[in-house]
mmCIF file of C-alpha atoms in Angstrom:
data_model
loop_
_atom_site.group_PDB
_atom_site.id
_atom_site.type_symbol
_atom_site.label_atom_id
_atom_site.label_comp_id
_atom_site.label_asym_id
_atom_site.label_seq_id
_atom_site.Cartn_x
_atom_site.Cartn_y
_atom_site.Cartn_z
ATOM 1 C CA MET A 983 -102.322 18.542 14.671
ATOM 2 C CA ARG A 984 -100.270 17.124 17.478
ATOM 3 C CA ILE A 985 -99.384 14.039 15.444
ATOM 4 C CA GLY A 986 -98.228 16.220 12.521
ATOM 5 C CA MET A 987 -96.077 18.337 14.772
ATOM 6 C CA LYS A 988 -94.384 15.229 16.223
ATOM 7 C CA LYS A 989 -93.532 13.960 12.745
ATOM 8 C CA LYS A 990 -92.039 17.301 11.818
ATOM 9 C CA LEU A 991 -89.924 17.304 14.973
ATOM 10 C CA ARG A 992 -88.633 13.759 14.282
ATOM 11 C CA VAL A 993 -87.682 14.723 10.689
ATOM 12 C CA ALA A 994 -85.926 17.855 11.904
ATOM 13 C CA SER A 995 -84.002 15.811 14.464
ATOM 14 C CA VAL A 996 -82.858 13.322 11.800
ATOM 15 C CA ILE A 997 -81.700 16.148 9.524
ATOM 16 C CA PHE A 998 -79.819 17.852 12.366
ATOM 17 C CA LEU A 999 -78.113 14.565 13.293
ATOM 18 C CA ALA A 1000 -77.067 13.960 9.696
ATOM 19 C CA ILE A 1001 -75.630 17.468 9.416
ATOM 20 C CA THR A 1002 -73.735 17.001 12.697
ATOM 21 C CA ILE A 1003 -72.250 13.672 11.563
ATOM 22 C CA ALA A 1004 -71.201 15.156 8.225
ATOM 23 C CA ALA A 1005 -69.581 18.126 9.948
ATOM 24 C CA CYS A 1006 -67.674 15.838 12.297
ATOM 25 C CA ALA A 1007 -66.526 13.693 9.395
ATOM 26 C CA LYS A 1008 -65.323 16.772 7.471
ATOM 27 C CA LYS A 1009 -63.490 18.050 10.547
ATOM 28 C CA SER A 1010 -61.808 14.645 11.000
ATOM 29 C CA SER A 1011 -60.801 14.658 7.314
ATOM 30 C CA ASP A 1012 -59.419 18.203 7.598
ATOM 31 C CA GLU A 1013 -57.425 17.225 10.678
ATOM 32 C CA SER A 1014 -56.045 14.189 8.811
ATOM 33 C CA ASP A 1015 -55.006 16.430 5.919
ATOM 34 C CA ASP A 1016 -53.357 18.819 8.333
ATOM 35 C CA ILE A 1017 -51.412 15.908 9.832
ATOM 36 C CA LYS A 1018 -50.237 14.835 6.354
ATOM 37 C CA THR A 1019 -49.317 18.392 5.496
ATOM 38 C CA THR A 1020 -47.378 18.998 8.676
ATOM 39 C CA ALA A 1021 -45.676 15.539 8.707
ATOM 40 C CA LYS A 1022 -41.970 15.971 7.954
ATOM 41 C CA VAL A 1023 -39.146 13.603 6.995
ATOM 42 C CA ALA A 1024 -35.709 14.416 8.411
ATOM 43 C CA VAL A 1025 -33.001 14.622 5.714
ATOM 44 C CA GLU A 1026 -29.530 16.012 5.113
ATOM 45 C CA ALA A 1027 -28.843 18.170 2.073
ATOM 46 C CA ALA A 1028 -26.083 19.746 -0.007
ATOM 47 C CA VAL A 1029 -25.926 22.410 -2.676
ATOM 48 C CA VAL A 1030 -25.342 21.827 -6.394
ATOM 49 C CA THR A 1031 -21.950 23.346 -7.271
ATOM 50 C CA THR A 1032 -19.815 23.805 -10.372
ATOM 51 C CA GLY A 1033 -16.177 22.947 -10.935
ATOM 52 C CA ASN A 1034 -13.575 21.476 -13.240
ATOM 53 C CA ILE A 1035 -13.602 17.717 -13.552
ATOM 54 C CA PRO A 1036 -10.911 15.621 -15.288
ATOM 55 C CA MET A 1037 -11.823 13.301 -18.146
ATOM 56 C CA GLN A 1038 -9.880 10.130 -17.455
ATOM 57 C CA ILE A 1039 -9.550 6.420 -18.091
ATOM 58 C CA THR A 1040 -8.162 3.841 -15.674
ATOM 59 C CA VAL A 1041 -6.502 0.654 -16.952
ATOM 60 C CA THR A 1042 -4.793 -2.350 -15.378
ATOM 61 C CA GLY A 1043 -1.271 -3.569 -16.038
ATOM 62 C CA HIS A 1044 2.008 -4.635 -14.435
ATOM 63 C CA THR A 1045 5.646 -3.582 -14.087
ATOM 64 C CA GLU A 1046 8.299 -4.930 -16.445
ATOM 65 C CA ALA A 1047 12.037 -4.457 -17.002
ATOM 66 C CA THR A 1048 13.178 -3.156 -20.373
ATOM 67 C CA GLN A 1049 16.694 -4.502 -19.768
ATOM 68 C CA GLU A 1050 18.774 -6.196 -17.077
ATOM 69 C CA GLU A 1051 22.432 -5.868 -16.078
ATOM 70 C CA LYS A 1052 23.945 -9.363 -15.759
ATOM 71 C CA ILE A 1053 26.579 -9.916 -13.072
ATOM 72 C CA VAL A 1054 28.979 -12.780 -13.978
ATOM 73 C CA ALA A 1055 31.809 -14.586 -12.223
ATOM 74 C CA PRO A 1056 35.176 -13.055 -13.212
ATOM 75 C CA ILE A 1057 37.009 -16.310 -12.397
ATOM 76 C CA ALA A 1058 36.190 -19.988 -11.990
ATOM 77 C CA GLY A 1059 36.030 -21.229 -8.417
ATOM 78 C CA LYS A 1060 33.919 -21.745 -5.336
ATOM 79 C CA LEU A 1061 31.208 -19.184 -4.581
ATOM 80 C CA LEU A 1062 31.871 -18.301 -0.950
ATOM 81 C CA SER A 1063 29.022 -15.779 -0.629
ATOM 82 C CA LEU A 1064 26.227 -14.268 -2.693
ATOM 83 C CA ASN A 1065 24.378 -11.386 -1.052
ATOM 84 C CA GLY A 1066 20.806 -10.316 -1.737
ATOM 85 C CA PHE A 1067 17.686 -12.006 -3.038
ATOM 86 C CA GLU A 1068 15.227 -11.295 -5.829
ATOM 87 C CA GLY A 1069 13.659 -7.914 -5.130
ATOM 88 C CA SER A 1070 16.533 -6.718 -2.914
ATOM 89 C CA PHE A 1071 17.904 -3.236 -3.606
ATOM 90 C CA VAL A 1072 21.667 -2.849 -4.141
ATOM 91 C CA LYS A 1073 23.840 0.203 -4.715
ATOM 92 C CA THR A 1074 26.676 0.725 -7.189
ATOM 93 C CA GLY A 1075 29.921 -0.664 -5.758
ATOM 94 C CA GLU A 1076 28.253 -2.832 -3.130
ATOM 95 C CA VAL A 1077 29.906 -6.261 -2.664
ATOM 96 C CA ILE A 1078 27.421 -8.870 -3.777
ATOM 97 C CA ALA A 1079 29.610 -11.997 -4.196
ATOM 98 C CA THR A 1080 32.954 -13.526 -3.206
ATOM 99 C CA ILE A 1081 34.629 -16.283 -5.232
ATOM 100 C CA GLN A 1082 37.586 -18.436 -4.156
ATOM 101 C CA SER A 1083 39.765 -19.457 -7.111
ATOM 102 C CA LYS A 1084 40.560 -23.106 -7.775
ATOM 103 C CA GLU A 1085 44.259 -22.416 -7.137
ATOM 104 C CA ALA A 1086 43.516 -20.949 -3.686
ATOM 105 C CA GLU A 1087 41.363 -23.921 -2.792
ATOM 106 C CA SER A 1088 44.102 -26.335 -3.929
ATOM 107 C CA SER A 1089 46.735 -24.446 -1.904
ATOM 108 C CA GLU A 1090 44.648 -24.627 1.243
ATOM 109 C CA GLU A 1091 43.990 -28.330 0.772
ATOM 110 C CA GLY A 1092 47.697 -28.953 0.132
ATOM 111 C CA ALA A 1093 48.649 -27.033 3.280
ATOM 112 C CA ARG A 1094 46.328 -29.217 5.364
ATOM 113 C CA VAL A 1095 47.903 -32.388 3.930
ATOM 114 C CA MET A 1096 51.399 -31.046 4.674
ATOM 115 C CA ALA A 1097 50.356 -30.192 8.221
ATOM 116 C CA SER A 1098 49.243 -33.755 8.835
ATOM 117 C CA GLU A 1099 52.560 -35.085 7.529
ATOM 118 C CA ALA A 1100 54.955 -32.608 9.252
ATOM 119 C CA LYS A 1101 57.508 -34.473 11.399
ATOM 120 C CA ASN A 1102 59.662 -31.754 12.930
ATOM 121 C CA SER A 1103 59.479 -28.111 13.970
ATOM 122 C CA ARG A 1104 61.073 -26.909 10.743
ATOM 123 C CA GLU A 1105 58.454 -28.631 8.598
ATOM 124 C CA ARG A 1106 55.686 -27.463 10.924
ATOM 125 C CA GLU A 1107 56.896 -23.850 10.608
ATOM 126 C CA GLN A 1108 56.930 -24.150 6.842
ATOM 127 C CA VAL A 1109 53.422 -25.631 6.857
ATOM 128 C CA LYS A 1110 52.249 -22.749 9.081
ATOM 129 C CA ARG A 1111 53.478 -20.136 6.573
ATOM 130 C CA THR A 1112 51.891 -22.046 3.678
ATOM 131 C CA LEU A 1113 48.582 -22.309 5.519
ATOM 132 C CA GLU A 1114 48.593 -18.561 6.282
ATOM 133 C CA LEU A 1115 49.157 -17.792 2.605
ATOM 134 C CA ALA A 1116 46.378 -20.191 1.671
ATOM 135 C CA LYS A 1117 44.007 -18.544 4.149
ATOM 136 C CA ASP A 1118 44.846 -15.121 2.714
ATOM 137 C CA ALA A 1119 43.992 -16.445 -0.731
ATOM 138 C CA GLN A 1120 40.817 -17.950 0.703
ATOM 139 C CA ASN A 1121 39.297 -14.487 0.975
ATOM 140 C CA GLY A 1122 38.827 -14.767 -2.761
ATOM 141 C CA VAL A 1123 37.810 -12.264 -5.414
ATOM 142 C CA THR A 1124 35.008 -9.824 -4.637
ATOM 143 C CA VAL A 1125 32.281 -9.033 -7.161
ATOM 144 C CA ARG A 1126 30.584 -5.631 -6.880
ATOM 145 C CA ALA A 1127 27.323 -4.249 -8.263
ATOM 146 C CA SER A 1128 27.938 -2.271 -11.446
ATOM 147 C CA ILE A 1129 24.677 -0.280 -11.119
ATOM 148 C CA SER A 1130 22.119 0.600 -8.462
ATOM 149 C CA GLY A 1131 18.828 -1.206 -8.716
ATOM 150 C CA LEU A 1132 16.820 -4.279 -7.853
ATOM 151 C CA ILE A 1133 18.021 -7.856 -8.076
ATOM 152 C CA ALA A 1134 15.754 -9.315 -10.752
ATOM 153 C CA THR A 1135 17.072 -12.887 -10.929
ATOM 154 C CA ARG A 1136 19.488 -14.983 -8.892
ATOM 155 C CA SER A 1137 21.110 -17.874 -10.775
ATOM 156 C CA SER A 1138 23.569 -19.298 -8.202
ATOM 157 C CA ASN A 1139 23.914 -20.018 -4.497
ATOM 158 C CA ALA A 1140 26.769 -19.827 -1.996
ATOM 159 C CA GLY A 1141 28.849 -23.018 -1.797
ATOM 160 C CA GLU A 1142 28.482 -23.856 -5.471
ATOM 161 C CA PHE A 1143 31.353 -24.030 -7.970
ATOM 162 C CA VAL A 1144 30.959 -21.570 -10.818
ATOM 163 C CA ALA A 1145 32.659 -21.278 -14.174
ATOM 164 C CA GLU A 1146 34.314 -18.150 -15.494
ATOM 165 C CA ASN A 1147 31.699 -15.734 -16.954
ATOM 166 C CA GLN A 1148 28.867 -17.750 -15.444
ATOM 167 C CA GLU A 1149 25.874 -15.533 -14.542
ATOM 168 C CA LEU A 1150 25.413 -15.030 -10.823
ATOM 169 C CA LEU A 1151 22.458 -12.637 -10.812
ATOM 170 C CA SER A 1152 20.908 -9.749 -12.744
ATOM 171 C CA ILE A 1153 20.134 -6.194 -11.634
ATOM 172 C CA VAL A 1154 17.449 -3.888 -13.006
ATOM 173 C CA SER A 1155 17.998 -0.141 -12.845
ATOM 174 C CA MET A 1156 15.108 2.012 -11.620
ATOM 175 C CA ASN A 1157 15.153 3.783 -14.991
ATOM 176 C CA ASP A 1158 14.582 0.481 -16.767
ATOM 177 C CA ILE A 1159 11.370 -0.445 -14.916
ATOM 178 C CA VAL A 1160 8.202 0.503 -16.814
ATOM 179 C CA PHE A 1161 4.479 -0.054 -16.422
ATOM 180 C CA VAL A 1162 2.746 -1.925 -19.252
ATOM 181 C CA ALA A 1163 -1.052 -1.666 -19.428
ATOM 182 C CA ASP A 1164 -3.773 -3.133 -21.622
ATOM 183 C CA VAL A 1165 -5.935 -0.257 -22.893
ATOM 184 C CA PRO A 1166 -9.314 -1.108 -24.510
ATOM 185 C CA LEU A 1167 -9.400 -0.185 -28.194
ATOM 186 C CA LEU A 1168 -12.427 2.039 -27.562
ATOM 187 C CA ASP A 1169 -10.285 4.212 -25.259
ATOM 188 C CA MET A 1170 -7.220 4.312 -27.503
ATOM 189 C CA PRO A 1171 -8.237 7.592 -29.248
ATOM 190 C CA HIS A 1172 -7.673 9.280 -25.864
ATOM 191 C CA VAL A 1173 -4.134 7.900 -25.429
ATOM 192 C CA ARG A 1174 -1.223 9.848 -26.874
ATOM 193 C CA ILE A 1175 2.564 9.774 -26.457
ATOM 194 C CA GLY A 1176 3.647 12.189 -23.738
ATOM 195 C CA GLU A 1177 0.373 12.121 -21.777
ATOM 196 C CA ALA A 1178 0.678 12.215 -18.011
ATOM 197 C CA ALA A 1179 -0.610 9.394 -15.841
ATOM 198 C CA GLN A 1180 -0.762 8.284 -12.229
ATOM 199 C CA VAL A 1181 0.184 4.684 -11.392
ATOM 200 C CA VAL A 1182 -0.997 2.908 -8.253
ATOM 201 C CA LEU A 1183 0.921 -0.155 -7.031
ATOM 202 C CA PRO A 1184 0.065 -2.239 -3.937
ATOM 203 C CA THR A 1185 3.729 -2.087 -2.874
ATOM 204 C CA ALA A 1186 3.495 1.715 -2.734
ATOM 205 C CA GLY A 1187 0.517 1.766 -0.362
ATOM 206 C CA SER A 1188 -1.827 4.689 -0.921
ATOM 207 C CA SER A 1189 0.785 6.746 -2.773
ATOM 208 C CA THR A 1190 0.591 7.331 -6.523
ATOM 209 C CA ILE A 1191 3.619 7.364 -8.813
ATOM 210 C CA ALA A 1192 3.810 9.875 -11.637
ATOM 211 C CA ALA A 1193 4.362 8.403 -15.103
ATOM 212 C CA THR A 1194 4.281 9.335 -18.792
ATOM 213 C CA VAL A 1195 3.129 7.421 -21.870
ATOM 214 C CA ILE A 1196 6.325 6.678 -23.822
ATOM 215 C CA ALA A 1197 5.229 4.009 -26.304
ATOM 216 C CA ILE A 1198 2.179 2.380 -27.835
ATOM 217 C CA LYS A 1199 2.689 -1.070 -29.307
ATOM 218 C CA PRO A 1200 1.231 -1.109 -32.833
ATOM 219 C CA ALA A 1201 -0.184 -4.637 -32.687
ATOM 220 C CA ALA A 1202 -3.488 -4.941 -30.812
ATOM 221 C CA ASP A 1203 -4.742 -8.085 -29.099
ATOM 222 C CA SER A 1204 -7.758 -9.213 -31.132
ATOM 223 C CA THR A 1205 -8.944 -11.506 -28.335
ATOM 224 C CA SER A 1206 -9.065 -8.926 -25.550
ATOM 225 C CA GLN A 1207 -9.692 -6.014 -27.936
ATOM 226 C CA SER A 1208 -6.932 -4.006 -26.288
ATOM 227 C CA ALA A 1209 -3.524 -2.500 -27.049
ATOM 228 C CA HIS A 1210 -0.335 -2.405 -24.964
ATOM 229 C CA VAL A 1211 0.689 1.018 -23.704
ATOM 230 C CA ILE A 1212 4.033 1.577 -21.957
ATOM 231 C CA PHE A 1213 4.429 4.140 -19.155
ATOM 232 C CA GLN A 1214 7.781 5.477 -17.916
ATOM 233 C CA PHE A 1215 8.000 6.377 -14.229
ATOM 234 C CA ARG A 1216 9.311 9.856 -13.445
ATOM 235 C CA SER A 1217 10.416 11.738 -10.337
ATOM 236 C CA VAL A 1218 10.036 8.731 -8.069
ATOM 237 C CA PRO A 1219 10.442 9.743 -4.393
ATOM 238 C CA ASP A 1220 13.196 7.925 -2.505
ATOM 239 C CA ALA A 1221 10.583 6.402 -0.201
ATOM 240 C CA LEU A 1222 8.941 4.671 -3.192
ATOM 241 C CA VAL A 1223 12.081 3.492 -4.998
ATOM 242 C CA ARG A 1224 11.882 -0.008 -3.561
ATOM 243 C CA ALA A 1225 8.218 -0.254 -4.545
ATOM 244 C CA LEU A 1226 9.246 -0.426 -8.220
ATOM 245 C CA ARG A 1227 9.747 -4.145 -8.506
ATOM 246 C CA THR A 1228 9.062 -6.145 -11.630
ATOM 247 C CA GLY A 1229 5.913 -8.229 -12.022
ATOM 248 C CA ILE A 1230 3.760 -6.045 -9.732
ATOM 249 C CA ALA A 1231 0.137 -5.628 -10.870
ATOM 250 C CA GLY A 1232 -1.453 -2.188 -10.585
ATOM 251 C CA THR A 1233 -3.519 0.493 -12.307
ATOM 252 C CA ALA A 1234 -2.718 3.569 -14.390
ATOM 253 C CA THR A 1235 -5.024 6.567 -14.721
ATOM 254 C CA ILE A 1236 -4.689 8.820 -17.772
ATOM 255 C CA ILE A 1237 -6.202 12.321 -17.692
ATOM 256 C CA PHE A 1238 -6.851 13.193 -21.342
ATOM 257 C CA ASP A 1239 -9.032 16.294 -20.926
ATOM 258 C CA VAL A 1240 -10.668 18.595 -18.368
ATOM 259 C CA ARG A 1241 -14.327 19.575 -18.405
ATOM 260 C CA HIS A 1242 -14.744 23.124 -17.116
ATOM 261 C CA GLY A 1243 -17.817 24.415 -15.286
ATOM 262 C CA ALA A 1244 -19.304 20.963 -14.729
ATOM 263 C CA MET A 1245 -22.359 20.737 -12.443
ATOM 264 C CA LEU A 1246 -21.412 18.627 -9.408
ATOM 265 C CA VAL A 1247 -23.312 16.916 -6.601
ATOM 266 C CA PRO A 1248 -22.185 14.443 -3.898
ATOM 267 C CA LYS A 1249 -22.329 10.845 -5.086
ATOM 268 C CA SER A 1250 -24.815 10.043 -2.305
ATOM 269 C CA ALA A 1251 -27.323 12.453 -3.879
ATOM 270 C CA VAL A 1252 -27.739 10.280 -6.979
ATOM 271 C CA LEU A 1253 -30.264 7.425 -6.862
ATOM 272 C CA ARG A 1254 -30.405 4.674 -9.498
ATOM 273 C CA ASN A 1255 -33.466 2.650 -10.415
ATOM 274 C CA ASP A 1256 -32.286 -0.946 -10.855
ATOM 275 C CA GLU A 1257 -35.189 -1.793 -13.173
ATOM 276 C CA THR A 1258 -35.068 1.173 -15.544
ATOM 277 C CA ASN A 1259 -31.455 2.238 -14.870
ATOM 278 C CA GLU A 1260 -32.702 5.821 -14.566
ATOM 279 C CA LYS A 1261 -30.849 8.137 -12.215
ATOM 280 C CA THR A 1262 -32.488 10.852 -10.133
ATOM 281 C CA VAL A 1263 -31.742 13.406 -7.439
ATOM 282 C CA VAL A 1264 -34.220 14.748 -4.888
ATOM 283 C CA THR A 1265 -34.345 18.530 -4.623
ATOM 284 C CA PHE A 1266 -36.473 21.020 -2.688
ATOM 285 C CA GLY A 1267 -37.066 24.747 -2.375
ATOM 286 C CA LEU A 1268 -38.339 27.212 0.229
ATOM 287 C CA ASP A 1269 -41.562 25.244 0.593
ATOM 288 C CA SER A 1270 -39.543 22.206 1.828
ATOM 289 C CA MET A 1271 -41.398 19.906 -0.557
ATOM 290 C CA ALA A 1272 -39.406 17.039 -2.081
ATOM 291 C CA LYS A 1273 -39.191 16.801 -5.858
ATOM 292 C CA SER A 1274 -37.393 14.120 -7.939
ATOM 293 C CA ILE A 1275 -35.416 15.195 -11.002
ATOM 294 C CA GLU A 1276 -34.039 12.778 -13.581
ATOM 295 C CA VAL A 1277 -30.350 13.306 -14.363
ATOM 296 C CA THR A 1278 -27.528 11.823 -16.408
ATOM 297 C CA THR A 1279 -24.167 11.354 -14.725
ATOM 298 C CA GLY A 1280 -20.655 11.938 -16.008
ATOM 299 C CA PRO A 1281 -17.121 11.597 -14.624
ATOM 300 C CA GLU A 1282 -16.430 11.393 -10.897
ATOM 301 C CA ILE A 1283 -13.840 13.209 -8.816
ATOM 302 C CA ASP A 1284 -13.272 12.274 -5.179
ATOM 303 C CA SER A 1285 -16.746 12.207 -3.555
ATOM 304 C CA MET A 1286 -18.435 14.285 -6.287
ATOM 305 C CA VAL A 1287 -20.038 13.297 -9.588
ATOM 306 C CA GLU A 1288 -21.031 15.369 -12.609
ATOM 307 C CA VAL A 1289 -24.788 15.553 -13.352
ATOM 308 C CA GLU A 1290 -26.730 17.020 -16.236
ATOM 309 C CA SER A 1291 -30.424 17.972 -16.331
ATOM 310 C CA ALA A 1292 -32.444 20.856 -17.759
ATOM 311 C CA ASP A 1293 -34.349 21.020 -14.448
ATOM 312 C CA LEU A 1294 -31.278 21.244 -12.212
ATOM 313 C CA LYS A 1295 -29.259 24.418 -11.679
ATOM 314 C CA PRO A 1296 -26.209 25.385 -9.578
ATOM 315 C CA GLY A 1297 -27.275 26.601 -6.143
ATOM 316 C CA MET A 1298 -30.258 24.283 -5.883
ATOM 317 C CA ASN A 1299 -30.559 21.951 -2.891
ATOM 318 C CA VAL A 1300 -30.235 18.174 -3.194
ATOM 319 C CA VAL A 1301 -30.923 15.571 -0.518
ATOM 320 C CA VAL A 1302 -27.885 13.417 0.321
ATOM 321 C CA VAL A 1303 -29.212 11.469 3.345
ATOM 322 C CA GLY A 1304 -32.833 10.298 3.574
ATOM 323 C CA ASN A 1305 -33.475 10.533 -0.177
ATOM 324 C CA TYR A 1306 -34.094 6.819 -0.705
ATOM 325 C CA SER A 1307 -37.820 6.149 -1.388
ATOM 326 C CA LEU A 1308 -38.637 9.789 -0.684
ATOM 327 C CA ALA A 1309 -41.862 10.486 -2.599
ATOM 328 C CA ASP A 1310 -42.560 13.733 -4.425
ATOM 329 C CA SER A 1311 -44.398 16.435 -2.434
ATOM 330 C CA THR A 1312 -43.195 14.977 0.868
ATOM 331 C CA ARG A 1313 -42.515 17.765 3.332
ATOM 332 C CA ILE A 1314 -38.970 17.556 4.688
ATOM 333 C CA THR A 1315 -36.966 19.068 7.509
ATOM 334 C CA LEU A 1316 -33.200 19.503 7.556
ATOM 335 C CA VAL A 1317 -31.030 18.035 10.285
ATOM 336 C CA ASN A 1318 -27.773 19.524 8.990
ATOM 337 C CA ALA A 1319 -26.756 23.082 8.193
ATOM 338 C CA ALA A 1320 -29.319 25.089 6.261
ATOM 339 C CA PRO A 1321 -28.948 24.820 2.455
ATOM 340 C CA SER A 1322 -29.130 27.711 0.057
ATOM 341 C CA GLU A 1323 -32.269 29.746 -0.436
ATOM 342 C CA ASP A 1324 -33.281 28.124 -3.694
ATOM 343 C CA LYS A 1325 -35.771 30.055 -5.793
ATOM 344 C CA ASN A 1326 -35.587 27.819 -8.853
ATOM 345 C CA SER A 1327 -37.618 24.827 -7.709
#
C-alpha cells in the first residue's frame, strides 16, 4: 500500500511540473506577443489631397537669331576704335566705332614731314596750323549702333585698315532672338502654334522666361525622331534682357492641358521596387497599423506627384518618412503633427 501511494505521488508531481512548465511557456509566449504588438516604429505622415496638376512636356534646345543687323564702315580708312565684344549689349545711337579717313591720315603724315623740314618761324607757324587741322581730322568719322541689342559677331579690330562698306560687327535685336527646341515626335500631338511655354536658361539663373510657340518646322529629323519647334520670347523683364544671348542651351516646358481634381501625395511617400518597378505608398488608419497600397503615378508639380489607386482616397494618411522597408501590420507612431482621422483604411 505504501509503495503504491509513493508511485501515485511521483506521477502527480511529474504531471504538476509539466503543467507548470507549459503555463510558464505560454505566459512567456503571450508576453512576447504583447511586446510585438506594442512595438512601434516612428514615422512622419501627410494627408492625401486633391488639386489641379498641369500636363506638360519639357524639351531641350538653344537660342538662335532670326536675323542680324550688320554695321559697316561708311568710309575707307584706319579703324581707331571698335567698342564692345560678342555678347555685349548696345543701345541705339551708341558710338561703337571711329574711323580715320585716308586723307586725314595723309594730312597728318604730311604735317609731320613739314615740321621736320621747317627752317624759319614763318614755316613753323604754317606747319603748326596744318598739324592742328590734321589732328582735328584725326578724330575721324563715328559709327553708331542703328538698333539696340547684342553684338553677335565682331569682324574687325582697332588699328586695322578697313574698306568702305566692310562689315565691322553685327547686332541682334532682342525681338530677333528665339528658342529652338527638338521635340520628340511622340510629344508633337501636344504642341500647337500659340501655346505658352516657360524657358529656363543658365544665364538667367533661377528665373524663367515666358515664351510662345510661333513655328513648327515641317521636316522632322529621322535620326533623332524629333521636330524643331520655335519659341518667341515675350515680356522679358529688363533684368533678364542681357540673358538672351545666342547659342545658349536651355529647356522649354509646354503646358498643354490641366488635370483637375487629381489625387496628390508628396513625392517622398511613393516607393518604387527596383525589381518589379511597382510603386507603393504606406498608409494607416486609427489602429496605427501600416498597410502598403500599390499605386500608379502621373505628372509632378513642385514636391507633389499624382497617384491613382482604387484603394487610396483623399483624406487618407500616407507615410513620408520611415516608410522604406516598413512591413504591413507594423504598428507605427507619429513624430510630426497628427494626420487626419482616416476611417477608410
